[in-house]
XYZ file of C-alpha atoms in Angstrom:
475
model
C -67.871 -25.975 -55.618
C -67.849 -22.458 -54.194
C -71.124 -23.158 -52.427
C -69.621 -26.120 -50.606
C -66.878 -24.075 -48.907
C -69.024 -22.606 -46.123
C -70.245 -26.116 -45.253
C -66.702 -27.511 -45.001
C -65.466 -24.501 -43.090
C -68.460 -24.319 -40.732
C -68.316 -28.020 -39.978
C -64.602 -27.888 -39.252
C -64.958 -24.879 -36.926
C -67.843 -26.523 -35.071
C -65.769 -29.676 -34.595
C -62.846 -27.570 -33.345
C -65.142 -25.787 -30.914
C -66.380 -29.076 -29.475
C -62.907 -30.578 -29.126
C -61.413 -27.399 -27.687
C -63.070 -28.263 -24.384
C -60.652 -31.180 -24.039
C -57.383 -30.723 -22.221
C -54.436 -32.884 -21.225
C -53.826 -30.917 -18.033
C -53.919 -32.967 -14.803
C -57.117 -32.715 -12.792
C -56.544 -29.978 -10.235
C -56.711 -31.088 -6.607
C -56.130 -28.570 -3.825
C -53.252 -29.744 -1.587
C -54.011 -30.423 2.050
C -53.237 -27.529 4.392
C -49.987 -28.456 6.199
C -51.041 -26.911 9.525
C -52.752 -28.020 12.706
C -56.520 -27.942 13.068
C -56.449 -25.199 15.710
C -54.224 -22.345 16.830
C -51.859 -22.786 19.800
C -53.557 -19.899 21.605
C -57.330 -19.825 21.580
C -58.945 -16.488 20.921
C -60.539 -14.983 24.003
C -63.836 -13.189 23.637
C -66.193 -13.181 20.686
C -67.339 -10.615 18.205
C -70.281 -10.536 15.847
C -68.087 -9.918 12.803
C -64.842 -11.548 11.739
C -61.855 -9.609 10.446
C -62.837 -9.903 6.766
C -66.306 -8.476 7.373
C -65.092 -5.729 9.711
C -64.403 -2.591 7.655
C -61.214 -0.696 8.325
C -63.130 2.487 9.191
C -64.811 0.605 12.050
C -61.586 -1.051 13.111
C -59.685 2.264 13.093
C -62.065 4.843 14.623
C -59.378 7.560 14.795
C -60.418 10.090 12.130
C -56.837 11.182 11.536
C -55.818 7.608 10.805
C -58.866 7.104 8.577
C -57.845 10.111 6.488
C -54.305 8.769 6.170
C -55.493 5.321 5.058
C -57.943 6.783 2.524
C -55.173 8.933 1.064
C -52.777 5.978 0.895
C -55.327 3.822 -0.943
C -55.613 6.582 -3.518
C -52.014 7.716 -3.880
C -49.642 4.941 -2.796
C -47.372 3.992 -5.692
C -46.978 0.341 -4.705
C -50.737 -0.132 -4.742
C -50.930 1.693 -8.060
C -48.304 -0.673 -9.453
C -50.362 -3.652 -8.277
C -53.401 -2.247 -10.094
C -51.380 -1.812 -13.296
C -50.146 -5.402 -12.964
C -53.801 -6.477 -13.037
C -54.365 -4.521 -16.236
C -51.263 -6.105 -17.746
C -52.407 -9.621 -16.832
C -55.913 -8.901 -18.128
C -54.495 -7.778 -21.474
C -52.251 -10.839 -21.656
C -55.225 -13.080 -20.946
C -57.153 -11.363 -23.746
C -54.284 -12.040 -26.161
C -54.113 -15.705 -25.181
C -57.894 -16.149 -25.273
C -57.965 -14.716 -28.819
C -55.848 -17.662 -30.003
C -58.841 -19.938 -29.417
C -60.849 -18.073 -32.073
C -60.220 -17.908 -35.833
C -58.744 -14.694 -37.209
C -60.332 -13.282 -40.359
C -58.617 -10.655 -42.506
C -59.991 -8.711 -45.426
C -57.581 -7.943 -48.246
C -57.372 -6.195 -51.569
C -54.384 -6.476 -53.874
C -53.238 -5.217 -57.272
C -50.437 -7.162 -58.945
C -48.563 -5.995 -62.034
C -45.878 -8.117 -63.654
C -44.151 -9.234 -66.844
C -44.238 -12.767 -68.232
C -41.116 -14.234 -69.857
C -41.272 -14.303 -73.641
C -40.824 -18.078 -73.868
C -43.822 -18.569 -71.581
C -46.187 -16.251 -73.442
C -49.414 -17.599 -74.846
C -50.220 -16.222 -78.290
C -52.366 -13.167 -77.959
C -51.460 -12.638 -74.250
C -49.603 -9.408 -73.406
C -46.158 -9.674 -71.804
C -47.082 -7.190 -69.058
C -50.311 -7.845 -67.137
C -52.277 -6.683 -64.104
C -54.358 -8.769 -61.688
C -56.784 -7.647 -58.995
C -57.960 -9.690 -56.020
C -60.278 -9.040 -53.072
C -61.336 -11.487 -50.424
C -61.673 -12.699 -46.864
C -58.948 -14.957 -45.433
C -58.612 -17.088 -42.301
C -54.935 -17.660 -41.556
C -53.454 -20.671 -39.726
C -56.253 -21.291 -37.231
C -55.177 -24.092 -34.900
C -57.784 -26.780 -34.329
C -57.262 -27.401 -30.633
C -57.838 -31.167 -30.648
C -55.429 -31.789 -27.770
C -56.188 -28.723 -25.670
C -52.896 -26.845 -26.068
C -54.563 -23.483 -26.639
C -57.171 -24.242 -23.969
C -54.454 -25.014 -21.418
C -52.560 -21.813 -22.230
C -55.812 -19.883 -21.875
C -56.497 -21.464 -18.471
C -52.943 -20.656 -17.352
C -53.314 -17.024 -18.438
C -56.656 -16.757 -16.635
C -55.155 -18.124 -13.404
C -52.263 -15.672 -13.705
C -54.729 -12.827 -14.127
C -56.717 -13.929 -11.068
C -53.464 -14.230 -9.110
C -52.686 -10.575 -9.838
C -56.164 -9.642 -8.592
C -55.410 -11.427 -5.336
C -51.981 -9.789 -5.200
C -53.601 -6.347 -5.313
C -55.951 -7.244 -2.470
C -52.999 -8.561 -0.464
C -51.127 -5.331 -1.189
C -54.115 -3.313 0.055
C -54.281 -5.253 3.330
C -50.544 -4.828 3.825
C -50.697 -1.117 2.978
C -53.477 -0.415 5.482
C -51.609 -2.178 8.276
C -48.352 -0.423 7.344
C -50.018 2.999 7.395
C -51.658 2.257 10.745
C -48.428 1.037 12.322
C -46.406 3.911 10.857
C -49.014 6.266 12.297
C -48.723 4.635 15.721
C -44.929 4.855 15.524
C -45.105 8.564 14.731
C -47.610 9.136 17.535
C -45.490 7.137 19.972
C -42.443 9.270 19.199
C -44.589 12.416 19.455
C -45.809 11.439 22.940
C -42.304 10.500 24.039
C -41.014 13.797 22.655
C -43.595 15.742 24.679
C -42.653 13.689 27.725
C -38.955 14.409 27.148
C -39.679 18.131 26.773
C -41.708 18.197 29.992
C -38.986 16.247 31.766
C -36.309 18.632 30.497
C -38.293 21.668 31.647
C -38.808 20.119 35.064
C -35.149 19.174 35.416
C -34.047 22.667 34.382
C -36.171 24.088 37.188
C -34.649 21.607 39.621
C -31.162 22.482 38.374
C -31.734 26.179 39.036
C -32.789 25.408 42.592
C -29.836 23.072 43.104
C -27.478 25.737 41.787
C -28.891 28.263 44.234
C -28.475 25.726 47.054
C -24.871 25.103 46.004
C -24.077 28.819 45.846
C -25.287 29.334 49.424
C -23.478 26.196 50.593
C -26.604 24.125 51.234
C -25.475 21.353 48.870
C -22.265 19.885 47.516
C -20.714 20.086 44.074
C -21.621 16.422 43.560
C -25.298 17.226 44.078
C -25.064 19.995 41.483
C -23.298 17.758 38.969
C -25.902 15.007 39.461
C -28.623 17.542 38.759
C -26.769 18.732 35.671
C -26.458 15.117 34.525
C -30.240 14.770 34.603
C -30.624 17.900 32.475
C -28.125 16.796 29.826
C -29.638 13.298 29.745
C -33.056 14.805 29.063
C -31.592 16.932 26.274
C -30.040 13.871 24.632
C -33.350 12.006 24.814
C -35.257 14.980 23.402
C -32.879 15.395 20.442
C -33.052 11.674 19.695
C -36.849 11.636 19.786
C -37.125 14.720 17.570
C -35.017 12.955 14.936
C -36.933 9.688 15.255
C -40.270 11.455 14.978
C -39.235 13.303 11.827
C -38.026 10.080 10.255
C -41.269 8.332 11.214
C -43.209 11.177 9.599
C -41.181 10.771 6.406
C -41.970 7.051 6.364
C -45.662 7.844 6.803
C -45.574 10.372 3.946
C -44.028 7.742 1.666
C -46.825 5.285 2.455
C -49.568 7.905 2.080
C -48.116 9.007 -1.242
C -48.394 12.757 -0.730
C -47.705 15.434 1.940
C -49.883 14.949 4.993
C -51.550 18.375 4.838
C -54.422 19.314 7.140
C -55.634 16.366 9.177
C -57.896 15.897 12.201
C -56.202 16.147 15.575
C -54.535 12.914 16.736
C -55.727 10.876 19.694
C -53.544 9.726 22.533
C -52.401 6.115 22.411
C -54.014 5.615 25.785
C -57.375 6.903 24.497
C -57.373 5.172 21.120
C -60.021 2.451 20.928
C -58.967 -0.171 18.397
C -60.929 -3.422 18.255
C -58.895 -6.294 19.612
C -61.413 -9.074 20.312
C -61.573 -10.501 16.807
C -62.357 -14.236 16.773
C -59.596 -16.143 15.036
C -61.767 -19.010 13.805
C -60.127 -22.117 12.367
C -56.921 -22.321 10.326
C -58.927 -23.688 7.384
C -60.738 -20.345 7.218
C -57.492 -18.684 6.162
C -57.683 -20.438 2.768
C -60.590 -18.195 1.845
C -59.798 -15.184 4.039
C -56.246 -14.416 2.975
C -55.713 -13.127 -0.583
C -52.035 -14.122 -0.525
C -53.090 -17.752 -0.046
C -55.626 -17.445 -2.853
C -52.908 -15.873 -5.002
C -50.570 -18.808 -4.366
C -53.362 -21.231 -5.287
C -54.050 -19.406 -8.565
C -50.349 -19.611 -9.364
C -50.583 -23.346 -8.694
C -53.572 -23.608 -11.054
C -51.586 -21.789 -13.734
C -48.657 -24.183 -13.352
C -51.072 -27.126 -13.505
C -52.587 -25.838 -16.766
C -49.152 -25.347 -18.321
C -48.567 -29.082 -17.933
C -51.517 -29.631 -20.279
C -49.922 -27.364 -22.889
C -46.585 -29.192 -22.525
C -48.286 -32.570 -22.963
C -50.162 -31.387 -26.044
C -46.835 -30.548 -27.720
C -46.214 -34.303 -28.155
C -49.246 -34.619 -30.432
C -49.844 -33.385 -33.986
C -50.821 -29.767 -34.556
C -53.641 -29.260 -37.031
C -54.123 -25.810 -38.494
C -56.506 -24.468 -41.086
C -56.054 -21.745 -43.658
C -58.960 -20.724 -45.850
C -59.989 -17.863 -48.086
C -62.818 -16.685 -50.262
C -62.975 -13.765 -52.675
C -62.818 -12.546 -56.256
C -59.969 -12.278 -58.747
C -59.738 -10.660 -62.171
C -57.269 -9.087 -64.572
C -59.548 -6.043 -64.754
C -60.755 -3.923 -61.913
C -64.093 -3.385 -63.644
C -64.798 -7.104 -63.851
C -63.557 -7.942 -60.357
C -67.067 -8.717 -59.114
C -68.498 -10.141 -62.347
C -69.719 -13.710 -62.762
C -66.952 -16.286 -62.840
C -64.446 -14.200 -60.857
C -65.035 -15.873 -57.519
C -62.241 -17.887 -55.910
C -61.797 -19.906 -52.724
C -59.187 -22.023 -50.997
C -59.287 -24.539 -48.160
C -55.875 -25.684 -46.829
C -55.792 -27.923 -43.727
C -52.260 -28.660 -42.468
C -51.022 -31.292 -40.038
C -47.647 -30.911 -38.322
C -46.313 -34.002 -36.579
C -43.318 -33.674 -34.226
C -40.727 -36.275 -35.266
C -37.411 -35.095 -33.905
C -36.994 -32.038 -31.695
C -33.892 -32.974 -29.701
C -35.807 -33.735 -26.490
C -37.238 -30.217 -26.305
C -40.826 -31.322 -25.651
C -39.824 -33.814 -22.974
C -37.651 -31.218 -21.236
C -40.460 -28.668 -21.454
C -42.866 -31.142 -19.850
C -40.365 -31.878 -17.101
C -39.922 -28.140 -16.533
C -43.691 -27.655 -16.258
C -43.987 -30.449 -13.707
C -41.109 -29.027 -11.656
C -42.732 -25.587 -11.681
C -45.958 -27.139 -10.462
C -44.105 -28.780 -7.571
C -42.512 -25.406 -6.784
C -45.965 -23.825 -6.829
C -47.243 -26.487 -4.422
C -44.339 -25.814 -2.062
C -44.981 -22.066 -2.268
C -48.701 -22.589 -1.615
C -48.018 -24.726 1.444
C -45.402 -22.293 2.767
C -47.844 -19.394 2.349
C -50.409 -21.277 4.453
C -47.813 -22.064 7.111
C -46.674 -18.428 7.220
C -50.259 -17.242 7.604
C -50.847 -19.790 10.386
C -47.755 -18.558 12.207
C -48.743 -14.890 11.859
C -52.160 -15.536 13.400
C -50.672 -17.729 16.126
C -48.036 -15.115 17.009
C -50.668 -12.378 17.167
C -52.899 -14.469 19.433
C -50.029 -15.370 21.755
C -48.953 -11.735 21.958
C -52.507 -10.535 22.593
C -52.774 -12.705 25.673
C -49.532 -11.403 27.185
C -49.549 -7.750 26.125
C -52.617 -6.947 28.208
C -50.848 -8.337 31.273
C -47.650 -6.493 30.310
C -49.535 -3.217 29.920
C -51.210 -3.591 33.312
C -47.876 -4.469 34.938
C -46.152 -1.535 33.215
C -48.833 0.859 34.436
C -48.463 -0.441 37.994
C -44.682 -0.184 37.697
C -44.978 3.474 36.615
C -47.169 4.308 39.604
C -44.639 2.669 41.905
C -41.838 4.687 40.308
C -43.793 7.910 40.765
C -44.213 7.147 44.487
C -40.542 6.280 44.711
C -39.561 9.677 43.219
C -41.817 11.504 45.663
C -40.358 9.683 48.642
C -36.782 10.077 47.395
C -37.267 13.813 46.852
C -38.683 14.144 50.349
C -35.777 12.204 51.856
C -33.278 14.246 49.795
C -34.715 17.543 51.030
C -34.504 16.261 54.599
C -30.910 15.205 54.076
C -31.589 11.471 54.430
C -31.207 10.371 50.783
C -28.216 11.240 48.617
C -28.298 13.053 45.299
C -27.349 9.780 43.640
C -30.523 8.147 44.993
C -32.526 11.041 43.627
C -30.740 10.800 40.279
C -31.461 7.088 39.926
C -35.100 7.488 40.924
C -35.747 10.221 38.352
C -33.983 8.283 35.605
C -36.022 5.179 36.379
C -39.225 7.234 36.326
C -38.474 8.657 32.873
C -37.641 5.187 31.581
C -40.894 3.791 33.015
C -42.913 6.575 31.383
C -41.338 5.854 28.018
C -41.847 2.114 28.423
C -45.556 2.611 29.117
C -45.980 4.553 25.867
C -44.050 1.889 23.960
C -46.108 -0.914 25.497
C -49.330 0.824 24.476
C -47.959 1.019 20.958
C -47.075 -2.691 21.034
C -50.588 -3.604 22.122
C -52.140 -1.577 19.318
C -49.657 -2.949 16.787
C -50.631 -6.433 17.901
C -54.301 -5.663 17.240
C -53.353 -4.480 13.746
C -51.244 -7.606 13.165
C -54.152 -9.856 14.097
C -56.546 -7.869 11.903
C -54.161 -8.106 8.947
C -53.222 -11.759 9.445
C -56.906 -12.738 9.471
C -57.492 -10.982 6.146
C -59.004 -7.730 7.406
C -58.690 -4.506 5.453
C -60.412 -5.230 2.127
C -63.682 -3.513 3.066
C -63.985 0.146 3.903
C -67.144 -0.292 5.946
C -68.456 -3.241 7.891
C -70.254 -5.870 5.828
C -73.806 -6.304 7.084
C -75.485 -9.676 6.705
C -79.201 -9.849 6.230
C -81.065 -12.056 8.646
């Protein structure tokens, strides 16, 4: 009979392998994208590469910014956490996948015991020793109804979702570093402007004080000039604080002190690609990793329904073993010492207090939640792209208008100064003109930052930032 065990066991395992491909999970169907077929604002201009193919080194040509992004990708703790989450999900998937395979254990045992005197066989000692060695397969579930298969599919989808989450975190990190860099540079340029303005106003104040001392101007003129100086000092102190705080935020994103970096470029000189074609909203389903992550989470919830359904059906498990047993260690492997066991077990759920039905209902509810989350993720992505496209069309006009406004303010200051020196304009007119000029200069810097931030927003919302260098397609 020992020779028949491998046939029984092999046949049973082969049958389990064939039936393990079955599953009670619903057939997965991707939900329809709940968005319009086109964006409200059409993309102007065309480019040879879309955002996904365009590497971030090509999109951000500033070498200082490139160094910051490279350092952040290596040292940022949030991105490192996302990578560790992938490792965790991969390990969990390996544990779940192992349940689909039989587990074999080798064992050796030595048992020593005493037999009761009324149970002794004549000639048998009261104290005896037994040795056993063998190979056992413990409680291997024959997955006839796909419970283990469904759990494996759910674990795989969860693992893939964490992969997508890391890619989404990388895209977000690159855009955050770029925008934090622009914020720091904007404050730096405004700080230099405030310092230049303060120096200029101090010179004007000295002249106004000399004019007042010789009686060429009134005390009001002197106080107006002093007001301009103190206003510039307030602005300078504020910008110094804001720049330092922006630098701290950048250091946190980069993950280490900034150190030696290439010289920064002016916001007016920085050439960041802005004419990225938006494509169709349906493209976002494959471009955006956060959408792919939400879909993998939906697949996982769908597979868990199969596991919940399988709980209503019998569970069939198999325990088997083969080995040798003897009362003497020397005769453990002699003829006649071989043993084997083959124990199939069927467990049929009869009464479980509604647990299985509630678990199935919970799985279906979680799937519906996953569908809602998937659809909301698509809608959010659609809005982000739409907002970026709308802003791109208006920010260029705003920047041109702001530049023209600054030139007009500069001419106004020149004319007001000339009229003030000739005694036609008052010191109040001169005060207002210089304040408006400083405000217009700051607004121009801020508008340039907004335009560049908009380019980054569009690049991120279209899924750009996964590649370091531009993807080249062979013709």
